[in-house]
Coordinates of C-alpha atoms and ligand atoms in Angstrom, one line a residue:
X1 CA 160.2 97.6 108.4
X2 CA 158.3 97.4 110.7
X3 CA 158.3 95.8 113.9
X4 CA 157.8 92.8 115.7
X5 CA 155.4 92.6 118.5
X6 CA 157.0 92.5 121.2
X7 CA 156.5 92.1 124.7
X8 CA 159.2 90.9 127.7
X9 CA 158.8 87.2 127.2
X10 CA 158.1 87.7 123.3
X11 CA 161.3 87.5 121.2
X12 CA 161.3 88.5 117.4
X13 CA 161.0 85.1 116.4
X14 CA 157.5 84.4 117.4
X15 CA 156.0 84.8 114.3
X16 CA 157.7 81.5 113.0
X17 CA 154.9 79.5 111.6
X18 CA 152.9 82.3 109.9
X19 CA 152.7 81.2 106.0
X20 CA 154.8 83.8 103.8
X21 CA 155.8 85.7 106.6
X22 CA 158.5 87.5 107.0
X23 CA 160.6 86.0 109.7
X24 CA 159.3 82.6 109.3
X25 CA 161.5 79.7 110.0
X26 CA 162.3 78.2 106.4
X27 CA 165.6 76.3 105.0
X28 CA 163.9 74.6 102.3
X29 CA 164.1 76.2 99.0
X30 CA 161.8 76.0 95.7
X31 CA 162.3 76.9 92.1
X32 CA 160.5 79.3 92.5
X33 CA 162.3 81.3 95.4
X34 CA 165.1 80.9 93.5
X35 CA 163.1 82.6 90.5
X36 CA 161.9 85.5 93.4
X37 CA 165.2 85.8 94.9
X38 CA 168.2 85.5 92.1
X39 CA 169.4 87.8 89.8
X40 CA 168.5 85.7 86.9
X41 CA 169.9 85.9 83.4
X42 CA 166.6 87.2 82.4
X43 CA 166.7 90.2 85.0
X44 CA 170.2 90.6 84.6
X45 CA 170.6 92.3 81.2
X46 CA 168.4 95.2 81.4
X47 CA 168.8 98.2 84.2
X48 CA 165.2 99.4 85.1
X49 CA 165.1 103.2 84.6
X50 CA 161.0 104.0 85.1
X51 CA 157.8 103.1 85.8
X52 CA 154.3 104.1 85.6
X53 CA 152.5 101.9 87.9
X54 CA 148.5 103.4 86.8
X55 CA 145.9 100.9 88.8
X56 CA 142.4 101.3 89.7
X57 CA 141.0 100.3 93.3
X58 CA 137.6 98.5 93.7
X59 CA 137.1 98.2 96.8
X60 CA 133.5 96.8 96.8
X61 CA 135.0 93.3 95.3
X62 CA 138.5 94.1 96.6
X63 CA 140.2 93.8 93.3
X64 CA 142.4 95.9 91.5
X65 CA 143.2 96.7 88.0
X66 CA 145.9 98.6 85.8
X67 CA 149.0 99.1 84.1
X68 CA 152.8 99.1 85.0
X69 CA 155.0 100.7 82.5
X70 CA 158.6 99.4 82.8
X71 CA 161.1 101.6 80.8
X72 CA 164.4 100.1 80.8
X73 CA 168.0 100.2 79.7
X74 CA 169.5 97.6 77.5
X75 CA 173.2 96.6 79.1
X76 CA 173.6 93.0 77.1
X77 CA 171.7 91.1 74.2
X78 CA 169.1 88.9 75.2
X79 CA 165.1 89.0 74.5
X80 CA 163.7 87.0 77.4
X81 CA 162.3 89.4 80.9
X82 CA 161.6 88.4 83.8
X83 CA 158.7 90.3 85.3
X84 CA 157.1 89.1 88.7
X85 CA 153.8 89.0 89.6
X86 CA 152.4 86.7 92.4
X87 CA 149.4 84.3 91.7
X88 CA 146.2 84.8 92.1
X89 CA 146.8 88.4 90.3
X90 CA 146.6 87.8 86.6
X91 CA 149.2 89.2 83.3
X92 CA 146.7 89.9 80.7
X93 CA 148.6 91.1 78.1
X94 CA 152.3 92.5 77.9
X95 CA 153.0 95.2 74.7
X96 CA 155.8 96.6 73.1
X97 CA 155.1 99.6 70.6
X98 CA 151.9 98.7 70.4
X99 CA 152.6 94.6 69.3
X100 CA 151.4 92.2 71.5
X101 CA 154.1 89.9 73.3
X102 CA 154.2 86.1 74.2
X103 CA 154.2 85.5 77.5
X104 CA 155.6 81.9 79.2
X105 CA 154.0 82.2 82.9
X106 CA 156.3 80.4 85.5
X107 CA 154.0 80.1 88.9
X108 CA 155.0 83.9 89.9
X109 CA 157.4 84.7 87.3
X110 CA 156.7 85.5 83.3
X111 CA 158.9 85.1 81.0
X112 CA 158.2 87.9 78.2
X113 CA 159.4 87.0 74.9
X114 CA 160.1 90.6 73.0
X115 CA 159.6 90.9 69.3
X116 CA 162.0 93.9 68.4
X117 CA 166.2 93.7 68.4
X118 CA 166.8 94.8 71.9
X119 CA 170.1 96.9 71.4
X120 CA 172.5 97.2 74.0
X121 CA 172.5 100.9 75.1
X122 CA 169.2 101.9 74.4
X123 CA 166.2 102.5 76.3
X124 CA 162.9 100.9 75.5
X125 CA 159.9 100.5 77.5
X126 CA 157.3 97.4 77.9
X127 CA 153.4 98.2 78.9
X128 CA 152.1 95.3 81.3
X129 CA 148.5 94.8 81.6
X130 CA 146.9 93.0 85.2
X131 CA 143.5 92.6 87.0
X132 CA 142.7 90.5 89.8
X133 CA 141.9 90.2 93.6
X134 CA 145.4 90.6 95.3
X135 CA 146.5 88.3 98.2
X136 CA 144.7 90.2 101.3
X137 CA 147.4 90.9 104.4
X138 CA 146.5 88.2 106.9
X139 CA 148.7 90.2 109.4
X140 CA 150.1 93.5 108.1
X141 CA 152.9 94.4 107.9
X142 CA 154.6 91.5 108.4
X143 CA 152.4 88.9 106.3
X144 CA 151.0 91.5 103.7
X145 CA 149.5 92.5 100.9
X146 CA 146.0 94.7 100.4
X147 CA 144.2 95.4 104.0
X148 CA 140.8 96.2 103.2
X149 CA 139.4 97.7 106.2
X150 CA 136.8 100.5 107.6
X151 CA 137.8 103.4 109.5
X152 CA 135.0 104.3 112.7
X153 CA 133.2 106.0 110.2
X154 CA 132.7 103.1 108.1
X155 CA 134.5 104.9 104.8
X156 CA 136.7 101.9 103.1
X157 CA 140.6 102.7 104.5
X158 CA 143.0 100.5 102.3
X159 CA 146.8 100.2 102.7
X160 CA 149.2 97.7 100.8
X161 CA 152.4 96.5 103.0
X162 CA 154.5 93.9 101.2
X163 CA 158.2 93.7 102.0
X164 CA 159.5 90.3 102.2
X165 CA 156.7 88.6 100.5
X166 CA 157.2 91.0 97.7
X167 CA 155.9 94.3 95.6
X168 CA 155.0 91.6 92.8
X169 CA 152.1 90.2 95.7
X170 CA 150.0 93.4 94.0
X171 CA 151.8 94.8 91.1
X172 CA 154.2 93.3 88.5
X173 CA 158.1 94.7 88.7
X174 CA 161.3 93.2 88.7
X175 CA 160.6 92.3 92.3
X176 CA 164.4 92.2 93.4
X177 CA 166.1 94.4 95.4
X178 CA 169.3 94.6 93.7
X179 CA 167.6 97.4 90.7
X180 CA 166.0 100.2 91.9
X181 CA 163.9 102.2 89.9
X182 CA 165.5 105.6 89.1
X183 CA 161.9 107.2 89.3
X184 CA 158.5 106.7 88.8
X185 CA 154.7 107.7 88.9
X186 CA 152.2 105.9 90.4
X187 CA 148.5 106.6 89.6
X188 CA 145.6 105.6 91.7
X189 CA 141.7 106.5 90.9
X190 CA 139.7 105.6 94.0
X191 CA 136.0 105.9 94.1
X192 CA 134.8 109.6 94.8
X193 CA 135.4 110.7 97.9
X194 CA 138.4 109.1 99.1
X195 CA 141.8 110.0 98.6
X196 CA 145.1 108.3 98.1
X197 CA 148.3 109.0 98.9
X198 CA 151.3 107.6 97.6
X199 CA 155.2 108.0 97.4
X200 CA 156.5 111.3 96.8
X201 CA 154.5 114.4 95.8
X202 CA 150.9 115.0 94.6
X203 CA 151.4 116.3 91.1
X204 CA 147.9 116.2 90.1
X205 CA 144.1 115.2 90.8
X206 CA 141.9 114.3 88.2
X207 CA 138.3 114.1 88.7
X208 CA 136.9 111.3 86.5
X209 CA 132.7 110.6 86.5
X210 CA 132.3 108.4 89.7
X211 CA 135.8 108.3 90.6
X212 CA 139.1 110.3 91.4
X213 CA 142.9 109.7 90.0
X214 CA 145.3 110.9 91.7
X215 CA 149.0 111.2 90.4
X216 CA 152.3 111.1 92.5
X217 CA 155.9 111.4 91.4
X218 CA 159.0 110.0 93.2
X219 CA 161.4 111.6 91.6
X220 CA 164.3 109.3 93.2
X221 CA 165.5 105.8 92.9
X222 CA 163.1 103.6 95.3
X223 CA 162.7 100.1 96.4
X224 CA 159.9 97.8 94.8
X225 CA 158.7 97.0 98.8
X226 CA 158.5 100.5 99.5
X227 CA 156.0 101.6 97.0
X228 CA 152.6 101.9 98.4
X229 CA 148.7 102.7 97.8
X230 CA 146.8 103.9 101.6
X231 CA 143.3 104.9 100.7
X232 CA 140.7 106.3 103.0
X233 CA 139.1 109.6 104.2
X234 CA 142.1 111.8 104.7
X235 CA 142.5 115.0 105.9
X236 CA 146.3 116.9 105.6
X237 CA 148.3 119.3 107.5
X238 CA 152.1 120.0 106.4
X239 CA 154.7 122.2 107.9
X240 CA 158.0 123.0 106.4
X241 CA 161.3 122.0 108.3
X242 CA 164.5 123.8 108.0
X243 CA 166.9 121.1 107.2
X244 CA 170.6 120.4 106.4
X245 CA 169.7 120.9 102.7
X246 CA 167.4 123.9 103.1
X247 CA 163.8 124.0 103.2
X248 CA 162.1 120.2 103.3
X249 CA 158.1 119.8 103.2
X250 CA 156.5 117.6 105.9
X251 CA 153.0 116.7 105.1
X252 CA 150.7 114.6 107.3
X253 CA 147.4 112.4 105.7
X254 CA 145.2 111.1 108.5
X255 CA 142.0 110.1 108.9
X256 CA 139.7 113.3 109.9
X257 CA 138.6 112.0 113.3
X258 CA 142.4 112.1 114.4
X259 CA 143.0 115.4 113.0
X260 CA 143.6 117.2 116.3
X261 CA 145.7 114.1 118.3
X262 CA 148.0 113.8 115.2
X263 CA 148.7 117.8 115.0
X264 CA 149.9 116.5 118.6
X265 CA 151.8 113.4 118.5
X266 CA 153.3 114.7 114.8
X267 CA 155.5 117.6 116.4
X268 CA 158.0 114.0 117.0
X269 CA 158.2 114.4 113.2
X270 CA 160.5 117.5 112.8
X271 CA 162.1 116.7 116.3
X272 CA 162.8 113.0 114.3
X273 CA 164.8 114.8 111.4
X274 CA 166.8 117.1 113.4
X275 CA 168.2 114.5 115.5
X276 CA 168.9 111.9 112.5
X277 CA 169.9 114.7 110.1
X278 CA 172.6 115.4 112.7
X279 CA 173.6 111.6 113.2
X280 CA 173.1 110.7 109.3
X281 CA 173.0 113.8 107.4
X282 CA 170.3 115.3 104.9
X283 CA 167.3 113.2 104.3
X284 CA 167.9 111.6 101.4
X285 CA 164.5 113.0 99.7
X286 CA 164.1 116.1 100.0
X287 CA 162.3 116.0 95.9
X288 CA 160.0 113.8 97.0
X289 CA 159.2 115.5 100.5
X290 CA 158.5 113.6 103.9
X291 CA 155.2 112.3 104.8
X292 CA 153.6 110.8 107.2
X293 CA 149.8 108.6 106.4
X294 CA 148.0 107.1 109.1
X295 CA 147.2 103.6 108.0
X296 CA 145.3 100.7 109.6
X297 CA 148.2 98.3 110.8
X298 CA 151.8 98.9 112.5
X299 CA 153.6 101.4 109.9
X300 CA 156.2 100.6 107.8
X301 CA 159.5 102.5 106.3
X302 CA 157.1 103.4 102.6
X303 CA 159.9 105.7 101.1
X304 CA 158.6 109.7 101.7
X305 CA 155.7 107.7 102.6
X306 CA 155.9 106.7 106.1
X307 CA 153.0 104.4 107.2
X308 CA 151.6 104.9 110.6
X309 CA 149.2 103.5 112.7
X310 CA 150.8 103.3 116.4
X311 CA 147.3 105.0 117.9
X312 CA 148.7 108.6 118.9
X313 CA 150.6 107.1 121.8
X314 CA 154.2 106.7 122.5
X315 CA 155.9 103.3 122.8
X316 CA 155.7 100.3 120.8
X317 CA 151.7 100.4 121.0
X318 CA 152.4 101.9 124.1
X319 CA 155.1 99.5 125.9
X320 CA 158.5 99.8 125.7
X321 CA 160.9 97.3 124.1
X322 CA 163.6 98.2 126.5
X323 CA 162.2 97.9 129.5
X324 CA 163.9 101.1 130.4
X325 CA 161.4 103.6 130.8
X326 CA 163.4 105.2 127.4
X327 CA 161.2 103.2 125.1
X328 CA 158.5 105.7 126.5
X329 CA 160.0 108.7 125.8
X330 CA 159.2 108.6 121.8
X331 CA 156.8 107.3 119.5
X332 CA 158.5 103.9 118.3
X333 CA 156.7 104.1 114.4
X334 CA 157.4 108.1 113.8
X335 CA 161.2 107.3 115.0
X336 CA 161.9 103.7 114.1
X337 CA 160.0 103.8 110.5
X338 CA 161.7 107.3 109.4
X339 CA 165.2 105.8 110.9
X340 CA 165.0 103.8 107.7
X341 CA 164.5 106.5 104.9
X342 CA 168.3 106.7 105.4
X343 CA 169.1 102.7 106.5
X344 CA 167.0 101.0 103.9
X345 CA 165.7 103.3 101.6
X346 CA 168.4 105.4 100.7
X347 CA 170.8 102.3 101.8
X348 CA 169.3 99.6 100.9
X349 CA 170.5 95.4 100.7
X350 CA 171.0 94.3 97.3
X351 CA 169.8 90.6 98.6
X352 CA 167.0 90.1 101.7
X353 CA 169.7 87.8 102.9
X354 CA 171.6 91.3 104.2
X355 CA 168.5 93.1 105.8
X356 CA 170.5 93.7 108.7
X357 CA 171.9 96.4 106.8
X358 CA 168.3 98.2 107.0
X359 CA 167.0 96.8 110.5
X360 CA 170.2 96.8 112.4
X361 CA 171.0 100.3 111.7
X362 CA 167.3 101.5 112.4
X363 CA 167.0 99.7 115.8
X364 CA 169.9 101.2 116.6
X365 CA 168.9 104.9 115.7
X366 CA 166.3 104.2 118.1
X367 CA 169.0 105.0 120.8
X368 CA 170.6 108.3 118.6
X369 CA 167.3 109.5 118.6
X370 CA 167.3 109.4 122.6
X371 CA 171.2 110.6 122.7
X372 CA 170.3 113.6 120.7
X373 CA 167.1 114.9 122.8
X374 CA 168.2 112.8 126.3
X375 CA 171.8 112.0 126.6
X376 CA 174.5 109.2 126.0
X377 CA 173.1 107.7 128.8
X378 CA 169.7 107.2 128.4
X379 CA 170.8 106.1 124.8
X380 CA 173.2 103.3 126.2
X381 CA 170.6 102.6 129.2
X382 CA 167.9 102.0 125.8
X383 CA 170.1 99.7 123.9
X384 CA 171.6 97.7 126.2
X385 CA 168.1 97.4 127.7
X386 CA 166.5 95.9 124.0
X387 CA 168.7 92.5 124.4
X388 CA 166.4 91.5 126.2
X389 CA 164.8 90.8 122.9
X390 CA 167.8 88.7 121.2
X391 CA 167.6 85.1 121.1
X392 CA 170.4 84.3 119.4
X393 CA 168.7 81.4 117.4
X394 CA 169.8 81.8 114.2
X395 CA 172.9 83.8 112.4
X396 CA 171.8 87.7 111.4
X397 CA 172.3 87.1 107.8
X398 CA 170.3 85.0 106.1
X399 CA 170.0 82.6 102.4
X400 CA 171.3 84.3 99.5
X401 CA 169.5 84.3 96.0
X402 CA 166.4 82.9 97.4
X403 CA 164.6 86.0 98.9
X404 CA 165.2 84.6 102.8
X405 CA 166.2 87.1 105.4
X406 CA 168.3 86.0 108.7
X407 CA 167.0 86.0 112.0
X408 CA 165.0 88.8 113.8
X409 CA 168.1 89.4 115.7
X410 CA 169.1 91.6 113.0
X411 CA 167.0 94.3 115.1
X412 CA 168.2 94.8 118.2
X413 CA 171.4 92.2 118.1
X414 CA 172.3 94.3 115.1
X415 CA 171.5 97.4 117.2
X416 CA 173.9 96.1 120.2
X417 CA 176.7 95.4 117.7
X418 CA 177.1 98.7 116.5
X419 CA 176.8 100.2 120.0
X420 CA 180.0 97.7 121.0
X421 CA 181.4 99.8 117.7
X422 CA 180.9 102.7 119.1
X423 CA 182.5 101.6 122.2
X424 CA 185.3 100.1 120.3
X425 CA 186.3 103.6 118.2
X426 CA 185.5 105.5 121.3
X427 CA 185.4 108.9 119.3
X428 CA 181.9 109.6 118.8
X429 CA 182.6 112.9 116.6
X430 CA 184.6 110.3 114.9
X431 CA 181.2 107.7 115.0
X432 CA 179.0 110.1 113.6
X433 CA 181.1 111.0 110.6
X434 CA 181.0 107.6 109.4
X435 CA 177.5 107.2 109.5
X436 CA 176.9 110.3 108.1
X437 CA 179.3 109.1 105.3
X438 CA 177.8 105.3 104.5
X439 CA 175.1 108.1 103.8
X440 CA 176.8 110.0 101.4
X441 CA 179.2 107.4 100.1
X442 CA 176.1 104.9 99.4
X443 CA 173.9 107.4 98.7
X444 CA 170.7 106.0 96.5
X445 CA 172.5 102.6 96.1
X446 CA 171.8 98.8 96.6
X447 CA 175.1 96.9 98.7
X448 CA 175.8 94.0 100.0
X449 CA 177.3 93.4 103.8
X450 CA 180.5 93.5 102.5
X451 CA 180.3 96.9 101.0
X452 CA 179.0 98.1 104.3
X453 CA 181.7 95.8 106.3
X454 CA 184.5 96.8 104.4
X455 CA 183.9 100.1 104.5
X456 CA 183.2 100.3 108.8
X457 CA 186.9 98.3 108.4
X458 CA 188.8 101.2 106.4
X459 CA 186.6 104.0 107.9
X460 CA 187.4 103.1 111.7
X461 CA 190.7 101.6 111.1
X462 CA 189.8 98.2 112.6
X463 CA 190.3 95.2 111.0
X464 CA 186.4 93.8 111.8
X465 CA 186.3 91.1 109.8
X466 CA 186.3 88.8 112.7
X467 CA 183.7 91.1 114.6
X468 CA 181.4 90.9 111.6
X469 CA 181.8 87.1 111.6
X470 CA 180.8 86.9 115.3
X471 CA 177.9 88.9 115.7
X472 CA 176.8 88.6 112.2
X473 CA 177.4 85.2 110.9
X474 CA 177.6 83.1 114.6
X475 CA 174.6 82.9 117.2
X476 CA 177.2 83.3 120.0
X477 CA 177.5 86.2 122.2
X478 CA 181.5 86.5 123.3
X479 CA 182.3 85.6 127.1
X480 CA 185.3 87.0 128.6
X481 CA 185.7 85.0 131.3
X482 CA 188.5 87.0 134.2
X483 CA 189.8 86.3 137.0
X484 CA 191.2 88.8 139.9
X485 CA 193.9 88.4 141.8
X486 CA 195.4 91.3 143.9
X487 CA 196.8 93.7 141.5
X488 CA 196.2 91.7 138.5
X489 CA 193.8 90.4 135.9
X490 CA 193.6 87.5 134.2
X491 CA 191.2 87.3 131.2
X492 CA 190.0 85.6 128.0
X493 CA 187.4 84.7 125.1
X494 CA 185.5 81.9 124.7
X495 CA 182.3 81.3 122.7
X496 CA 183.7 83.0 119.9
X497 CA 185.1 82.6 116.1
X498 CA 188.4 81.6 115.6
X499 CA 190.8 84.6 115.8
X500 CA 188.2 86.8 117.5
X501 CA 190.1 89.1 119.9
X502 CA 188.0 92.4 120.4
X503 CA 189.8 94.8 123.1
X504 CA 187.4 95.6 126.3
X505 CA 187.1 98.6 128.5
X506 CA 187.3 98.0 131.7
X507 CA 186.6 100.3 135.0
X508 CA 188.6 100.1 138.9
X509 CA 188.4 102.8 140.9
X510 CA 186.3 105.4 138.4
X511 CA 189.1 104.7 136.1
X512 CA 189.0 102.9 132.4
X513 CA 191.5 101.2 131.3
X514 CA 191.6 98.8 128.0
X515 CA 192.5 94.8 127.9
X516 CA 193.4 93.2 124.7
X517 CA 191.7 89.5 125.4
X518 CA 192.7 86.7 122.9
X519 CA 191.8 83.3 123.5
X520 CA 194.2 82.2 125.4
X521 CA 195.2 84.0 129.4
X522 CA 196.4 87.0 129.0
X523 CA 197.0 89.7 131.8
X524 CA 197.0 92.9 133.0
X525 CA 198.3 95.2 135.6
X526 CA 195.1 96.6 137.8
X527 CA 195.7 99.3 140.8
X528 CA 192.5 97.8 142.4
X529 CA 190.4 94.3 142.9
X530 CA 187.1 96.2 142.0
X531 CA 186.4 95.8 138.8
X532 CA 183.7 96.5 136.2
X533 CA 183.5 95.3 132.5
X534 CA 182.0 98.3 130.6
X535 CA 178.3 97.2 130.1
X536 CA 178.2 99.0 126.7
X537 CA 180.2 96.0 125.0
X538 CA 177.5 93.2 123.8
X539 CA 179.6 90.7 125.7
X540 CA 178.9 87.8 128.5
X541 CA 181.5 88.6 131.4
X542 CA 182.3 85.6 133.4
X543 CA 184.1 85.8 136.3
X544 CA 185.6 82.5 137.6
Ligands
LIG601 ZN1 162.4 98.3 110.7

């Protein structure tokens, strides 16, 4: 996603208390989050292969109307689907071959009631019908939906944002994130005169009487959140960018007006996929191309999509998150957004409950993006300087099975965790060719924590269960309380999980030496009484 605003005194959670928000405190669950966020028997028996998502925009009385197309694969018996589609928006008739289907409406789920013997191992496709005035984004990205807004002009510029709250807020889908669509088309007709630009590549423009359709193809698995509409009067440049996997098309929508300061601020674009190329390896969508579309909120991580609307300046709208000075040296959307066409989009949680999976890993390419262009300093100077933002209020991981994330310290707590990893398998060479391989070894997939936990475990070598359990799963940040006495150290955790017992660098005399702390005294042999505790570790040193 997406980010937080932020400022020094502002911490992730401050958006507690906005309805449907994502982020917003919430442990009581209804039967109908449970509907949103499990993998019901009614979603689990078919794989979702296609759709056709084919909608018309009205923006004079902001509603929308259309089709989805859902082709599917049949993996067990059963003739009950769950499709999703969130109230006020309105099912007006769901068809199979032509035959009109029952449909049982269950607040935002419908339960469709198919007519024709449903056999396991073939492929058959249902034809949704919906109108209505979508919920309108009281505060996009993060509480979303349709923003109907004007550009300076006054010419209608219209972006959806929906992750969290749900792709089924404008659209009906199988609004979990555990089935990804293998590929689909999405079709948009606009009044004349605007354009729109959705996920992967333009394959055609129709003109139509008073309007304009225009047809894209993502010809790649994607997630329901990261399908978009952004309307309004574009204009487009493109380049193309030599990458890992050979030539890659970059094309940029934004409004005319900004034509000249985006040719300008965009050059971060190609400088964004050589550095994460090299950390991550080939942009997992190179069939779709890479885009960038100005839009009139934040951004967000849209797959081959990438929403922007950070005003041509560097920084989080202009400030730095660190407090660093590093925060400056980028454009936070352009870097933090794209970070996630390879943590999120191509990797991407099977349950909300594991978005850390997506946000940890893109906070933290924040600082790869620096130690690529600036340096391993300025990188460790960046994160260490962003936990500033953690409040430790709440685990990382959040409710399973009823569409609830963990706490916004899954950004930059997440971040600080895997730069204590990095610390911990002191190899970088060795660092990057695991990330590069979650990549490739989870390429176009859904996973849980585990998958991801597991495989950091075997990859590095490290039995992390017990770091996982800490940073992940507990609000406490380790202290390692010390004590020095002439030639020797004295040192142990506390605030930790039981059987947490994470080795620490340590520096004396421009020297680094490793302690094994476990939580009872231990000590070691030092050559001096001047000692540091490496500040790269996301740990609380106490000295007593
Ligand atoms: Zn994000």
């Amino acid at each position: 996603m997406k980010h937080l605003l932020l400022t020094t005194f502002m911490t992730l959670s401050v958006l507690s208390g906005y309805s449907q928000g994502l982020l917003e405190k919430k442990e009581n669950f209804t039967h109908q989050d449970t509907l949103r966020g499990t993998i019901t028997p009614e979603r689990a028996w078919w794989d979702l292969t296609y759709y056709h998502l084919d909608i018309e925009v009205f923006p004079e009385t902001k509603t929308i109307k259309g089709t989805n197309t859902i082709r599917y694969k049949i993996l067990e018996r059963n003739g009950v689907m769950q499709i999703d589609l969130q109230e006020p928006m309105q099912i007006t008739k769901v068809t199979q071959n032509g035959q009109r289907l029952y449909v049982k409406h269950d607040g935002n789920a419908h339960f469709v009631y198919l007519k024709r013997y449903q056999k396991v191992g073939n492929t058959e496709e249902i034809v949704v019908h919906y109108t209505g005035k979508p919920r309108e984004a009281v505060r996009a990205p993060w509480d979303g939906g349709f923003s109907w807004k004007k550009d300076q002009n006054g010419n209608p510029f219209i972006a959806t944002s929906c992750q969290g709250l749900g792709a089924s807020v404008w659209w009906p889908c199988k609004d979990h994130m555990y089935d990804e669509v293998d590929s689909m088309d999405i079709s948009v007709t606009v009044p004349k005169g605007l354009i729109d630009v959705s996920n992967g590549r333009l394959k055609s423009k129709v003109e139509n009487p008073t309007t304009t359709t225009f047809n894209w193809e993502v010809k790649n698995p994607i997630n329901n959140y990261g399908v978009n509409v952004n309307i309004g009067d574009y204009t487009h440049f493109s380049e193309v960018y030599q990458g890992e996997k050979g030539p890659l098309d970059m094309d940029y929508w934004v409004l005319s007006y900004n034509l000249d300061k985006a040719k300008e601020q965009f050059k971060q674009a190609p400088q964004m996929m050589e550095a994460f190329e090299h950390w991550f390896g080939p942009y997992p969508f190179y069939e779709d191309s890479f885009k960038l579309v100005e839009v009139p909120y934040l951004g967000m991580e849209h797959q081959s999509s990438v929403t922007y609307g950070n005003h041509y300046q560097n920084g989080y709208l202009g400030s730095d998150l660190s407090g660093t000075g590093w925060g400056l040296k980028f454009d936070f959307i352009i870097i933090h957004e794209s970070g996630h066409e390879w943590f999120a989009n191509n990797i991407t949680n099977k349950d909300i409950a594991d978005m850390w999976i997506h946000e940890g890993f893109t906070a933290y390419s924040e600082n790869l993006f620096l130690d690529y262009f600036y340096g391993k300093k300025a990188a460790s100077e960046y994160v260490i300087g962003t936990r500033r933002a953690v409040s430790n209020d709440k685990p990382i991981i959040g409710f399973y099975d009823v569409n609830k994330e963990g706490s916004g310290d899954m950004y930059y707590k997440g971040a600080n965790m895997l730069h204590t990893l990095r610390q911990l398998i002191e190899d970088d060479e060795k660092w990057r060719q695991i990330l590069r391989g979650l990549n490739k070894d989870f390429y176009h997939q859904t996973v849980t924590t585990k998958q991801v936990e597991d495989y950091l475990s075997e990859k590095t070598g490290y039995d992390l269960t017990e770091f996982f359990n800490q940073y992940l799963r507990d609000t406490r940040i380790p202290v390692l309380e010390y004590e020095v006495e002439g030639q020797q150290i004295k040192f142990r955790w506390t605030n930790v999980v039981e059987n947490f017992d994470m080795p620490v660098i340590i520096t004396y005399d421009g020297k680094k030496q490793w302690i094994y702390p476990k939580q009872d005294w231990r000590t070691a042999f030092i050559a001096s009484d001047d000692v540091t505790i490496d500040p790269n570790f996301y740990i609380i040193p106490k000295k007593i």
